[in-house]
Amino acid sequence: GQQVMQIPQYQHVQEGEDFTTYCNSSTTLSNIQWYKQRPGGHPVFLIQLVKSGEVKKQKRLTFQFGEAKKNSSLHITATQTTDVGTYFCAGPGNTDKLIFGTGTRLQVFP
Amino acid sequence: DTGVSQDPRHKITKRGQNVTFRCDPISEHNRLYWYRQTLGQGPEFLTYFQNEAQLEKSRLLSDRFSAERPKGSFSTLEIQRTEQGDSAMYLCASSFGADTNYGYTFGSGTRLTVV
């Protein structure tokens, strides 16, 4: 079945450092979504990418969809303690439901 | 307030007992999803509804699990004869059709502990 993998599994950074998580799908995706889950919380939708090679920015967050539409990345510039949480990518399976990635847990030390 | 409500927030039950969870989606959303999440893992798809029709069930959903969405509004997820392996966070999410521009809206989840 379709698999969505993310690396790294964990990332610890000093506040102010940059952070990147990578997402790889075993199949081509029509779109990719990103979610953030704070410790003890639930996933919250961040953004959707649809076009090959698309790049979108939300303040310090930059999202990219690969040319082959099988991979994506999320880059955070100058991390802050409020960025702490687990970041999931998700893509539609062979039906409409989302298949979530394995997640990258970000810890930011002040 | 996320707009998707789940009840209860926590449930502790003895092995072999039946449990039922409820999800109230955002009223304008016609799609409702159930996911299960264990510690350190991403949400795993269980089942989803469009209006009152259950369109897909995961192979993870054994015959001990049943979900309903009468009248296309709230949904219930029942687990019969609970096992320790059922311990997890059960997340409900809703969306407006297949329009993913705004993603899924998740509820706060029901944390099930089977002892």
Tab-separated table of C-alpha atoms in Angstrom:
chain	number	residue	atom	x	y	z
A	1	GLY	CA	0.000	0.000	0.000
A	2	GLN	CA	0.918	3.646	-0.267
A	3	GLN	CA	3.490	4.844	2.252
A	4	VAL	CA	4.531	8.331	3.285
A	5	MET	CA	7.818	8.612	5.108
A	6	GLN	CA	9.395	11.609	6.805
A	7	ILE	CA	12.936	12.332	7.920
A	8	PRO	CA	14.287	13.035	10.379
A	9	GLN	CA	12.145	11.414	13.043
A	10	TYR	CA	13.371	13.889	15.672
A	11	GLN	CA	15.185	17.200	15.496
A	12	HIS	CA	16.474	19.223	18.406
A	13	VAL	CA	17.611	22.764	17.597
A	14	GLN	CA	18.708	25.842	19.463
A	15	GLU	CA	16.281	28.725	19.205
A	16	GLY	CA	17.204	30.789	16.166
A	17	GLU	CA	18.529	27.852	14.142
A	18	ASP	CA	16.821	26.651	10.977
A	19	PHE	CA	14.890	23.391	10.662
A	20	THR	CA	13.897	21.244	7.688
A	21	THR	CA	11.752	18.122	7.450
A	22	TYR	CA	11.478	15.998	4.320
A	23	CYS	CA	8.519	13.962	3.150
A	24	ASN	CA	8.613	11.143	0.586
A	25	SER	CA	5.693	9.256	-0.897
A	26	SER	CA	5.852	5.849	-2.542
A	27	THR	CA	3.379	7.090	-5.165
A	28	THR	CA	2.771	10.300	-7.097
A	29	LEU	CA	0.454	12.638	-5.237
A	30	SER	CA	-2.215	14.961	-6.591
A	31	ASN	CA	-1.523	17.267	-3.657
A	32	ILE	CA	0.355	17.347	-0.366
A	33	GLN	CA	-0.830	18.824	2.906
A	34	TRP	CA	1.105	19.753	6.020
A	35	TYR	CA	-0.147	19.635	9.588
A	36	LYS	CA	1.307	20.654	12.950
A	37	GLN	CA	0.504	18.844	16.165
A	38	ARG	CA	1.536	20.496	19.407
A	39	PRO	CA	2.406	18.224	22.358
A	40	GLY	CA	-0.863	16.907	23.777
A	41	GLY	CA	-2.836	18.474	20.943
A	42	HIS	CA	-4.421	17.444	17.681
A	43	PRO	CA	-3.205	17.956	14.092
A	44	VAL	CA	-3.862	21.431	12.714
A	45	PHE	CA	-3.870	22.105	8.977
A	46	LEU	CA	-1.086	24.402	7.786
A	47	ILE	CA	-1.130	24.388	3.999
A	48	GLN	CA	-1.805	22.481	0.786
A	49	LEU	CA	0.467	22.298	-2.272
A	50	VAL	CA	-0.906	21.169	-5.615
A	51	LYS	CA	1.406	22.089	-8.484
A	52	SER	CA	4.677	20.421	-9.412
A	53	GLY	CA	7.576	22.459	-8.023
A	54	GLU	CA	5.229	24.736	-6.070
A	55	VAL	CA	6.704	26.829	-3.256
A	56	LYS	CA	4.574	28.568	-0.645
A	57	LYS	CA	5.592	30.686	2.324
A	58	GLN	CA	3.883	31.418	5.600
A	59	LYS	CA	6.026	33.899	7.538
A	60	ARG	CA	9.093	31.859	8.602
A	61	LEU	CA	7.761	28.606	7.079
A	62	THR	CA	8.569	27.615	3.478
A	63	PHE	CA	6.826	24.638	1.892
A	64	GLN	CA	7.942	22.991	-1.341
A	65	PHE	CA	6.384	20.296	-3.546
A	66	GLY	CA	8.805	18.270	-5.650
A	67	GLU	CA	8.853	18.312	-9.420
A	68	ALA	CA	7.797	14.665	-9.580
A	69	LYS	CA	5.064	15.289	-6.966
A	70	LYS	CA	6.402	12.479	-4.801
A	71	ASN	CA	8.261	14.524	-2.217
A	72	SER	CA	7.899	17.698	-0.231
A	73	SER	CA	9.757	19.704	2.369
A	74	LEU	CA	9.016	22.162	5.147
A	75	HIS	CA	11.713	24.628	6.170
A	76	ILE	CA	11.473	26.862	9.219
A	77	THR	CA	13.823	29.828	9.388
A	78	ALA	CA	15.052	31.041	12.780
A	79	THR	CA	13.033	28.665	14.937
A	80	GLN	CA	11.192	29.887	17.993
A	81	THR	CA	9.952	27.942	21.012
A	82	THR	CA	6.428	28.280	19.641
A	83	ASP	CA	7.475	26.053	16.710
A	84	VAL	CA	7.738	23.032	19.029
A	85	GLY	CA	5.572	20.125	17.918
A	86	THR	CA	5.336	17.319	15.383
A	87	TYR	CA	5.014	18.172	11.720
A	88	PHE	CA	3.150	15.754	9.470
A	89	CYS	CA	2.830	15.695	5.723
A	90	ALA	CA	-0.200	13.938	4.257
A	91	GLY	CA	-1.288	12.968	0.776
A	92	PRO	CA	-4.428	11.457	-0.690
A	93	GLY	CA	-4.453	7.682	-0.991
A	94	ASN	CA	-5.975	5.744	-3.852
A	95	THR	CA	-9.300	7.046	-2.590
A	96	ASP	CA	-9.924	10.481	-1.155
A	97	LYS	CA	-8.766	9.950	2.400
A	98	LEU	CA	-5.429	11.310	3.568
A	99	ILE	CA	-2.452	9.095	4.314
A	100	PHE	CA	-0.299	10.739	6.971
A	101	GLY	CA	3.458	10.605	7.121
A	102	THR	CA	5.460	9.321	10.047
A	103	GLY	CA	6.057	12.833	11.352
A	104	THR	CA	9.070	14.853	12.488
A	105	ARG	CA	9.138	15.953	16.104
A	106	LEU	CA	10.796	19.325	16.593
A	107	GLN	CA	12.178	20.420	19.935
A	108	VAL	CA	13.515	23.956	20.300
A	109	PHE	CA	15.800	24.850	23.180
A	110	PRO	CA	15.789	28.503	24.319
B	1	ASP	CA	-12.657	25.659	19.889
B	2	THR	CA	-11.803	23.743	16.714
B	3	GLY	CA	-15.403	23.280	15.609
B	4	VAL	CA	-15.155	19.468	15.735
B	5	SER	CA	-16.225	18.090	19.098
B	6	GLN	CA	-15.384	14.687	20.470
B	7	ASP	CA	-16.755	13.039	23.563
B	8	PRO	CA	-15.460	11.779	25.909
B	9	ARG	CA	-11.955	13.261	26.037
B	10	HIS	CA	-10.654	10.320	28.026
B	11	LYS	CA	-11.954	6.791	28.530
B	12	ILE	CA	-10.477	4.080	30.736
B	13	THR	CA	-12.061	0.688	30.336
B	14	LYS	CA	-11.399	-2.874	31.325
B	15	ARG	CA	-10.399	-5.375	28.691
B	16	GLY	CA	-13.451	-7.034	27.173
B	17	GLN	CA	-15.793	-4.094	27.715
B	18	ASN	CA	-17.499	-2.181	24.918
B	19	VAL	CA	-16.899	1.533	24.410
B	20	THR	CA	-18.543	4.143	22.211
B	21	PHE	CA	-17.151	7.503	21.147
B	22	ARG	CA	-19.010	10.401	19.614
B	23	CYS	CA	-17.924	13.013	17.099
B	24	ASP	CA	-19.802	16.163	16.116
B	25	PRO	CA	-18.269	17.626	12.936
B	26	ILE	CA	-18.455	21.162	11.647
B	27	SER	CA	-22.053	21.502	10.524
B	28	GLU	CA	-21.236	22.569	6.944
B	29	HIS	CA	-18.888	19.614	6.425
B	30	ASN	CA	-20.359	16.560	4.737
B	31	ARG	CA	-17.302	14.360	5.128
B	32	LEU	CA	-16.297	12.817	8.432
B	33	TYR	CA	-13.194	10.750	9.106
B	34	TRP	CA	-12.005	8.563	11.958
B	35	TYR	CA	-8.294	8.096	12.573
B	36	ARG	CA	-6.333	6.319	15.281
B	37	GLN	CA	-3.026	7.629	16.604
B	38	THR	CA	-0.576	5.900	18.913
B	39	LEU	CA	2.343	7.577	20.649
B	40	GLY	CA	5.011	8.755	18.255
B	41	GLN	CA	3.068	7.767	15.147
B	42	GLY	CA	1.072	9.602	12.544
B	43	PRO	CA	-2.710	9.302	12.398
B	44	GLU	CA	-3.847	6.011	10.813
B	45	PHE	CA	-7.011	6.027	8.720
B	46	LEU	CA	-9.913	3.936	10.013
B	47	THR	CA	-13.032	4.932	8.086
B	48	TYR	CA	-14.866	7.838	6.503
B	49	PHE	CA	-18.376	8.962	5.657
B	50	GLN	CA	-19.836	11.249	3.079
B	51	ASN	CA	-23.128	12.350	4.560
B	52	GLU	CA	-24.582	9.157	6.051
B	53	ALA	CA	-22.825	6.759	3.668
B	54	GLN	CA	-19.743	4.935	4.932
B	55	LEU	CA	-17.504	5.048	1.850
B	56	GLU	CA	-14.420	3.229	3.039
B	57	LYS	CA	-13.156	1.124	5.909
B	58	SER	CA	-9.517	0.370	6.573
B	59	ARG	CA	-8.313	-3.183	6.974
B	60	LEU	CA	-7.243	-1.999	10.427
B	61	LEU	CA	-10.918	-1.877	11.336
B	62	SER	CA	-11.624	-5.385	12.587
B	63	ASP	CA	-15.130	-6.712	13.042
B	64	ARG	CA	-14.989	-5.459	16.642
B	65	PHE	CA	-15.123	-1.888	15.326
B	66	SER	CA	-18.232	-0.296	13.916
B	67	ALA	CA	-18.962	3.284	12.945
B	68	GLU	CA	-22.187	5.003	12.111
B	69	ARG	CA	-23.279	8.427	10.981
B	70	PRO	CA	-27.060	8.479	11.156
B	71	LYS	CA	-28.669	11.355	9.293
B	72	GLY	CA	-25.271	12.535	8.129
B	73	SER	CA	-24.609	14.604	11.224
B	74	PHE	CA	-22.733	13.265	14.253
B	75	SER	CA	-20.893	9.956	14.157
B	76	THR	CA	-20.235	7.207	16.664
B	77	LEU	CA	-17.371	4.741	16.777
B	78	GLU	CA	-17.963	1.610	18.836
B	79	ILE	CA	-15.333	-0.884	19.875
B	80	GLN	CA	-16.614	-4.196	21.173
B	81	ARG	CA	-14.660	-6.538	23.433
B	82	THR	CA	-11.807	-4.071	23.842
B	83	GLU	CA	-8.217	-5.313	23.863
B	84	GLN	CA	-5.116	-3.675	25.267
B	85	GLY	CA	-3.919	-3.055	21.726
B	86	ASP	CA	-6.911	-0.768	21.199
B	87	SER	CA	-5.356	1.784	23.554
B	88	ALA	CA	-4.775	4.889	21.446
B	89	MET	CA	-6.009	8.370	20.655
B	90	TYR	CA	-9.080	8.226	18.397
B	91	LEU	CA	-9.297	11.332	16.252
B	92	CYS	CA	-12.269	12.550	14.301
B	93	ALA	CA	-11.931	15.035	11.452
B	94	SER	CA	-14.297	16.667	9.004
B	95	SER	CA	-14.032	18.397	5.649
B	96	PHE	CA	-16.262	19.886	2.992
B	97	GLY	CA	-16.518	17.220	0.322
B	98	ALA	CA	-13.286	16.389	-1.407
B	99	ASP	CA	-12.207	20.032	-1.310
B	100	THR	CA	-8.856	19.892	0.441
B	101	ASN	CA	-7.972	23.570	0.103
B	102	TYR	CA	-8.694	23.992	3.783
B	103	GLY	CA	-7.553	20.566	4.881
B	104	TYR	CA	-9.166	18.467	7.520
B	105	THR	CA	-10.373	19.984	10.788
B	106	PHE	CA	-9.590	17.620	13.632
B	107	GLY	CA	-11.264	17.329	16.996
B	108	SER	CA	-9.306	17.095	20.232
B	109	GLY	CA	-9.632	13.306	20.208
B	110	THR	CA	-10.716	10.626	22.641
B	111	ARG	CA	-7.864	8.949	24.492
B	112	LEU	CA	-8.737	5.312	25.183
B	113	THR	CA	-6.857	3.293	27.776
B	114	VAL	CA	-7.687	-0.398	28.060
B	115	VAL	CA	-6.527	-1.952	31.328
